[in-house]
Amino acid sequence: MSLSHLYRDGEGHMDDDEDERENFEITDWDLQNEFNPNRQRHWQTKEEATYGVWAERDSDEERPSFGGKRARDYSAPVNFISAGLKKGAAEEAELEDSDDEEKPVKQDDFPKDFGPKKLKTGGNFKPSQKGFAGGTKSFMDFGSWERHTKGIGQKLLQKMGYVPGRGLGKNAQGIINPIEARQRKGKGAVGAYGSERTTQSLQDFPVVDSEEEAEEEFQKELSQWRKDPSGSKKKPKYSYKTVEELKAKGRISKKLAAPQKELSQVKVIDMTGREQKVYYSYSQISHKHSVPDDGLPPQSQPLPLPGKEAKAPGFALPELEHNLQLLIDLTEQEIIQSDRQLQYERDMVVNLSHELEKMSEVLEHEERVIANLSKVLEMVEECERRMQPACGDPLTLDECARVFETLQDKYYEEYRMSDRVDLAVAIVYPLVKEYFKEWDPLKDCAYGTEVISRWKSLLENDQLLSHGGQDLSADAFHRLIWEVWMPFVRNIVTQWQPRNCEPMVDFLDSWVHIIPVWISDNILDQLIFPKLQKEVENWNPLTDTVPIHSWVHPWLPLMQARLEPLYSPIRSKLSSALQKWHPSDSSAKLILQPWKDVFTPGSWEAFMVKNIVPKLGMCLGELVINPHQQHMDAFYWVIDWEGMISVSSLVGLLEKHFFPKWLQVLCSWLSNSPNYEEITKWYLGWKSMFSDQVLAHPSVKDKFNEALDIMNRAVSSNVGAYMQPGARENIAYLTHTERRKDFQYEAMQERREAENMAQRGIGVAASSVPMNFKDLIETKAEEHNIVFMPVIGKRHEGKQLYTFGRIVIYIDRGVVFVQGEKTWVPTSLQSLIDMAK
């Protein structure tokens, strides 16, 4: 808070009447004038010092006014102060004008001894400065405060890229000099004395200033409210409209492409008033309010304003004015309407010219079409004339084909759009019937194929062919084949014997690529198959000398799955014929072998197991194994069926009917001091009777290994007894050699399987290639339809157990182990597949 200022008189004593003290309370006025260093203080009186807040004070004395004047105490005695001479009126006016002009007050104008002491001016004197003490200052000393600093502001600006003498901003778009103020002439509002822009603002912001124009317009409007000082009457001003202005107005108001005569001549009845009025266009309604209402009674006429004298016009004819205005409006409407009509007619001319060009093009096209159709009609009429029986130059099929080729090449559009079916029925069909009249399909199967192929390209409907339909009314070629060609085929099929199949098969092979698909299907399903089915029912395999496959299998390429219904009765008849069959009769194999690839694998295996395998087992059961005098006929009868029955069925027969007797004979031979060379030859001789595929089977391999083990045990058990010299070494060498052959065969099979898989894997994605041995086993199981899945909760030595078909296996370090009778035996992948089958 600032200190109090004491004002003393010239002699340095305090004035008792003006003994004042400063009030230290903070008021709103203090807060508002906190940053005003030259604010005037309120001096505390004796009464305020005595009574404090309970002292009586005038609200006007709480704070000094902006002019620095204090409220006068009119109850005090009058004090006269010498004020000099009274100034004149002219000088006072000049003084007032000078006061209005706010001149900047410099800092040097303040008294130097302005400080905490009372001025020597008398008791009630206060400073007469108007406004805030910290008011307007001169810009002459702008920035002079930087003399007392180190110039940090200028340095900061320069570091940020400021160049002295240029404006601020990225592109130096700021103003260089401070904003200048322009002194207004009088006390009027902003713009009352013209433009107040300075020279600096015009340079920095060169904007077109239209204030002068606005001032002229304002003065012009203002003069309209003033009376003409000369007292003369104004001359009437007339406004003229040109025809072009009326046309532009009509185009803007109503953008219509066609004339509006109908709308302009509509009769309109106006019943909004007390009387019914009739208008003859909508445009007249807009002028109805300008018509003086003469029909109003005198009492309803507007009354003159009170206090003013009603001035009657000298020459007023409202009816004439209304009629003239009506004539003007009607004329304008006629001009606008005429312009619209003219524009409409011009547009119509342009449109008709375009239509004329299009119609001329259409006319030329139609003339060309008519000319082409006339030529086509002449050619057709010529063909019809030559088709008449009395014609001396009859039309042949080749000449008719040439005519159609000409129509297709030169007049393709007309030929494509014409009704080819009716044309072909009238001209082509009789010629084709005449051509095939003496035809025998079974003797000359290729007769007419070239002719029909030629007519196929001429008559077949491409659109019908793309949709795959068989609409006889829309395709002339299909109708030709069905109505002309098919009757010959039906006639010949009814006379055909199914056992003489070669001519009919050759005939259909020659025509199947020419005739439509649905016609070939009809021939096979409705004509050929019933004949075959009836012949199969009459076939007896015991009495017929001709094998059934000789007249059924030639139809496989044409009929394929259509022959499936014949297979069941054929198997039934063959099964009945094999009931009394003996394996010594080889004719059964000759009859059944052609059907192995025709029947499905399942049905063929079931047929073999039911009819052939029991007979072969009975034959093996009758086989007597005698090393000294062996009869091999029964064994050969069984082995001959190796390719017909599956390996698993053949191995089952050997395990049940052959190997038990064979091992028993071997054991009995070894127990009677045998000749080991003969036993070795006997072993190798029996093994050579089997094919590699049978020997690779794990069961057969186990049986022969068991025979080797029996021979090794027999050799090793006779240590003290007499033994043929070199017998032990020969048996050991035989065992080693046989087992090495088995491993080599397994390795060769695995290598072959890997090569086959590599060949099949060409073009297969890398993701489908097995990444480990387990994936390889899974792939093999999928190829052979074998179930391969883990056994839940079962492990052996920490390895997961799997089921491969009916076999339990586990995998360890890329080796498959199969569960045997007492232990786990390693095996090859091919052996595993054979065991699973």
PDB file of C-alpha atoms in Angstrom, residues 536-652:
ATOM      1  CA  VAL A 536     -28.353-111.674 -70.289  1.00  0.00           C
ATOM      2  CA  GLU A 537     -31.485-113.140 -68.793  1.00  0.00           C
ATOM      3  CA  ASN A 538     -31.471-115.854 -71.494  1.00  0.00           C
ATOM      4  CA  TRP A 539     -27.736-116.604 -71.091  1.00  0.00           C
ATOM      5  CA  ASN A 540     -26.689-119.918 -69.479  1.00  0.00           C
ATOM      6  CA  PRO A 541     -22.980-120.213 -68.593  1.00  0.00           C
ATOM      7  CA  LEU A 542     -23.138-124.035 -68.583  1.00  0.00           C
ATOM      8  CA  THR A 543     -24.541-124.489 -72.073  1.00  0.00           C
ATOM      9  CA  ASP A 544     -23.548-121.367 -74.037  1.00  0.00           C
ATOM     10  CA  THR A 545     -20.318-121.777 -75.911  1.00  0.00           C
ATOM     11  CA  VAL A 546     -19.822-118.050 -76.493  1.00  0.00           C
ATOM     12  CA  PRO A 547     -18.456-116.289 -73.352  1.00  0.00           C
ATOM     13  CA  ILE A 548     -20.669-113.492 -72.135  1.00  0.00           C
ATOM     14  CA  HIS A 549     -17.835-111.002 -71.922  1.00  0.00           C
ATOM     15  CA  SER A 550     -17.283-111.239 -75.674  1.00  0.00           C
ATOM     16  CA  TRP A 551     -20.612-109.495 -76.447  1.00  0.00           C
ATOM     17  CA  VAL A 552     -21.007-107.360 -73.278  1.00  0.00           C
ATOM     18  CA  HIS A 553     -17.555-105.831 -72.798  1.00  0.00           C
ATOM     19  CA  PRO A 554     -17.443-104.076 -76.200  1.00  0.00           C
ATOM     20  CA  TRP A 555     -20.241-101.812 -74.931  1.00  0.00           C
ATOM     21  CA  LEU A 556     -18.204-100.591 -71.957  1.00  0.00           C
ATOM     22  CA  PRO A 557     -16.650 -97.536 -73.729  1.00  0.00           C
ATOM     23  CA  LEU A 558     -20.090 -96.369 -74.887  1.00  0.00           C
ATOM     24  CA  MET A 559     -22.357 -97.349 -72.018  1.00  0.00           C
ATOM     25  CA  GLN A 560     -19.982 -97.450 -69.011  1.00  0.00           C
ATOM     26  CA  ALA A 561     -22.105 -97.219 -65.867  1.00  0.00           C
ATOM     27  CA  ARG A 562     -25.285 -98.055 -67.786  1.00  0.00           C
ATOM     28  CA  LEU A 563     -24.226-101.710 -67.677  1.00  0.00           C
ATOM     29  CA  GLU A 564     -24.201-101.846 -63.848  1.00  0.00           C
ATOM     30  CA  PRO A 565     -27.695-103.388 -63.638  1.00  0.00           C
ATOM     31  CA  LEU A 566     -26.428-106.336 -65.759  1.00  0.00           C
ATOM     32  CA  TYR A 567     -23.574-107.264 -63.406  1.00  0.00           C
ATOM     33  CA  SER A 568     -25.710-108.605 -60.593  1.00  0.00           C
ATOM     34  CA  PRO A 569     -27.542-111.266 -62.687  1.00  0.00           C
ATOM     35  CA  ILE A 570     -24.242-112.188 -64.364  1.00  0.00           C
ATOM     36  CA  ARG A 571     -22.576-112.842 -60.959  1.00  0.00           C
ATOM     37  CA  SER A 572     -25.614-114.804 -59.842  1.00  0.00           C
ATOM     38  CA  LYS A 573     -25.490-117.045 -62.916  1.00  0.00           C
ATOM     39  CA  LEU A 574     -21.727-117.516 -62.572  1.00  0.00           C
ATOM     40  CA  SER A 575     -22.099-118.422 -58.911  1.00  0.00           C
ATOM     41  CA  SER A 576     -24.700-121.055 -59.756  1.00  0.00           C
ATOM     42  CA  ALA A 577     -22.420-122.496 -62.424  1.00  0.00           C
ATOM     43  CA  LEU A 578     -19.455-122.776 -59.960  1.00  0.00           C
ATOM     44  CA  GLN A 579     -21.274-124.888 -57.378  1.00  0.00           C
ATOM     45  CA  LYS A 580     -20.052-128.176 -58.899  1.00  0.00           C
ATOM     46  CA  TRP A 581     -16.773-126.783 -60.170  1.00  0.00           C
ATOM     47  CA  HIS A 582     -13.396-128.306 -59.275  1.00  0.00           C
ATOM     48  CA  PRO A 583     -10.084-126.385 -59.365  1.00  0.00           C
ATOM     49  CA  SER A 584      -8.765-128.833 -61.889  1.00  0.00           C
ATOM     50  CA  ASP A 585     -11.124-127.245 -64.465  1.00  0.00           C
ATOM     51  CA  SER A 586      -9.260-124.203 -65.817  1.00  0.00           C
ATOM     52  CA  SER A 587     -12.195-122.975 -67.912  1.00  0.00           C
ATOM     53  CA  ALA A 588     -13.646-121.181 -64.913  1.00  0.00           C
ATOM     54  CA  LYS A 589     -10.594-118.934 -64.733  1.00  0.00           C
ATOM     55  CA  LEU A 590     -10.927-118.093 -68.423  1.00  0.00           C
ATOM     56  CA  ILE A 591     -14.561-117.095 -67.930  1.00  0.00           C
ATOM     57  CA  LEU A 592     -14.000-115.067 -64.744  1.00  0.00           C
ATOM     58  CA  GLN A 593     -10.725-113.327 -65.570  1.00  0.00           C
ATOM     59  CA  PRO A 594     -12.238-110.693 -67.980  1.00  0.00           C
ATOM     60  CA  TRP A 595     -14.654-109.584 -65.233  1.00  0.00           C
ATOM     61  CA  LYS A 596     -11.978-108.824 -62.623  1.00  0.00           C
ATOM     62  CA  ASP A 597     -11.492-105.233 -63.794  1.00  0.00           C
ATOM     63  CA  VAL A 598     -15.173-104.728 -64.636  1.00  0.00           C
ATOM     64  CA  PHE A 599     -16.662-105.590 -61.243  1.00  0.00           C
ATOM     65  CA  THR A 600     -15.936-103.292 -58.348  1.00  0.00           C
ATOM     66  CA  PRO A 601     -13.106-104.504 -56.039  1.00  0.00           C
ATOM     67  CA  GLY A 602     -15.505-105.201 -53.204  1.00  0.00           C
ATOM     68  CA  SER A 603     -17.959-107.192 -55.253  1.00  0.00           C
ATOM     69  CA  TRP A 604     -15.144-109.135 -56.950  1.00  0.00           C
ATOM     70  CA  GLU A 605     -13.489-110.062 -53.637  1.00  0.00           C
ATOM     71  CA  ALA A 606     -16.832-111.124 -52.191  1.00  0.00           C
ATOM     72  CA  PHE A 607     -17.494-113.281 -55.275  1.00  0.00           C
ATOM     73  CA  MET A 608     -14.058-114.938 -54.999  1.00  0.00           C
ATOM     74  CA  VAL A 609     -14.364-115.605 -51.276  1.00  0.00           C
ATOM     75  CA  LYS A 610     -17.783-117.121 -51.742  1.00  0.00           C
ATOM     76  CA  ASN A 611     -17.237-119.289 -54.801  1.00  0.00           C
ATOM     77  CA  ILE A 612     -13.505-119.860 -55.439  1.00  0.00           C
ATOM     78  CA  VAL A 613     -11.579-119.752 -52.132  1.00  0.00           C
ATOM     79  CA  PRO A 614     -13.476-122.652 -50.498  1.00  0.00           C
ATOM     80  CA  LYS A 615     -12.809-124.847 -53.526  1.00  0.00           C
ATOM     81  CA  LEU A 616      -9.078-123.990 -53.429  1.00  0.00           C
ATOM     82  CA  GLY A 617      -8.902-124.677 -49.682  1.00  0.00           C
ATOM     83  CA  MET A 618     -10.450-128.075 -50.211  1.00  0.00           C
ATOM     84  CA  CYS A 619      -7.895-128.778 -52.929  1.00  0.00           C
ATOM     85  CA  LEU A 620      -4.963-127.799 -50.672  1.00  0.00           C
ATOM     86  CA  GLY A 621      -6.361-129.936 -47.924  1.00  0.00           C
ATOM     87  CA  GLU A 622      -6.125-132.958 -50.226  1.00  0.00           C
ATOM     88  CA  LEU A 623      -2.468-132.183 -51.056  1.00  0.00           C
ATOM     89  CA  VAL A 624       0.005-134.803 -49.734  1.00  0.00           C
ATOM     90  CA  ILE A 625       3.548-133.575 -49.034  1.00  0.00           C
ATOM     91  CA  ASN A 626       6.059-136.351 -49.654  1.00  0.00           C
ATOM     92  CA  PRO A 627       9.718-135.387 -50.146  1.00  0.00           C
ATOM     93  CA  HIS A 628      10.508-138.659 -51.877  1.00  0.00           C
ATOM     94  CA  GLN A 629       7.565-138.693 -54.316  1.00  0.00           C
ATOM     95  CA  GLN A 630       5.749-135.330 -54.537  1.00  0.00           C
ATOM     96  CA  HIS A 631       2.637-134.791 -56.691  1.00  0.00           C
ATOM     97  CA  MET A 632       2.315-131.032 -57.422  1.00  0.00           C
ATOM     98  CA  ASP A 633      -0.921-130.917 -59.471  1.00  0.00           C
ATOM     99  CA  ALA A 634      -3.182-129.778 -56.623  1.00  0.00           C
ATOM    100  CA  PHE A 635      -0.644-127.137 -55.601  1.00  0.00           C
ATOM    101  CA  TYR A 636      -0.427-125.803 -59.150  1.00  0.00           C
ATOM    102  CA  TRP A 637      -4.238-125.611 -59.404  1.00  0.00           C
ATOM    103  CA  VAL A 638      -4.275-123.326 -56.346  1.00  0.00           C
ATOM    104  CA  ILE A 639      -1.251-121.195 -57.299  1.00  0.00           C
ATOM    105  CA  ASP A 640      -2.764-120.481 -60.738  1.00  0.00           C
ATOM    106  CA  TRP A 641      -5.459-118.381 -59.017  1.00  0.00           C
ATOM    107  CA  GLU A 642      -2.900-116.050 -57.429  1.00  0.00           C
ATOM    108  CA  GLY A 643      -3.751-113.123 -59.701  1.00  0.00           C
ATOM    109  CA  MET A 644      -7.471-113.724 -59.385  1.00  0.00           C
ATOM    110  CA  ILE A 645      -7.826-113.847 -55.599  1.00  0.00           C
ATOM    111  CA  SER A 646      -6.222-111.396 -53.253  1.00  0.00           C
ATOM    112  CA  VAL A 647      -2.871-112.063 -51.601  1.00  0.00           C
ATOM    113  CA  SER A 648      -4.409-112.068 -48.156  1.00  0.00           C
ATOM    114  CA  SER A 649      -6.923-114.774 -49.205  1.00  0.00           C
ATOM    115  CA  LEU A 650      -4.145-116.895 -50.760  1.00  0.00           C
ATOM    116  CA  VAL A 651      -1.918-116.514 -47.678  1.00  0.00           C
ATOM    117  CA  GLY A 652      -4.837-117.502 -45.488  1.00  0.00           C
TER     118      GLY A 652
END
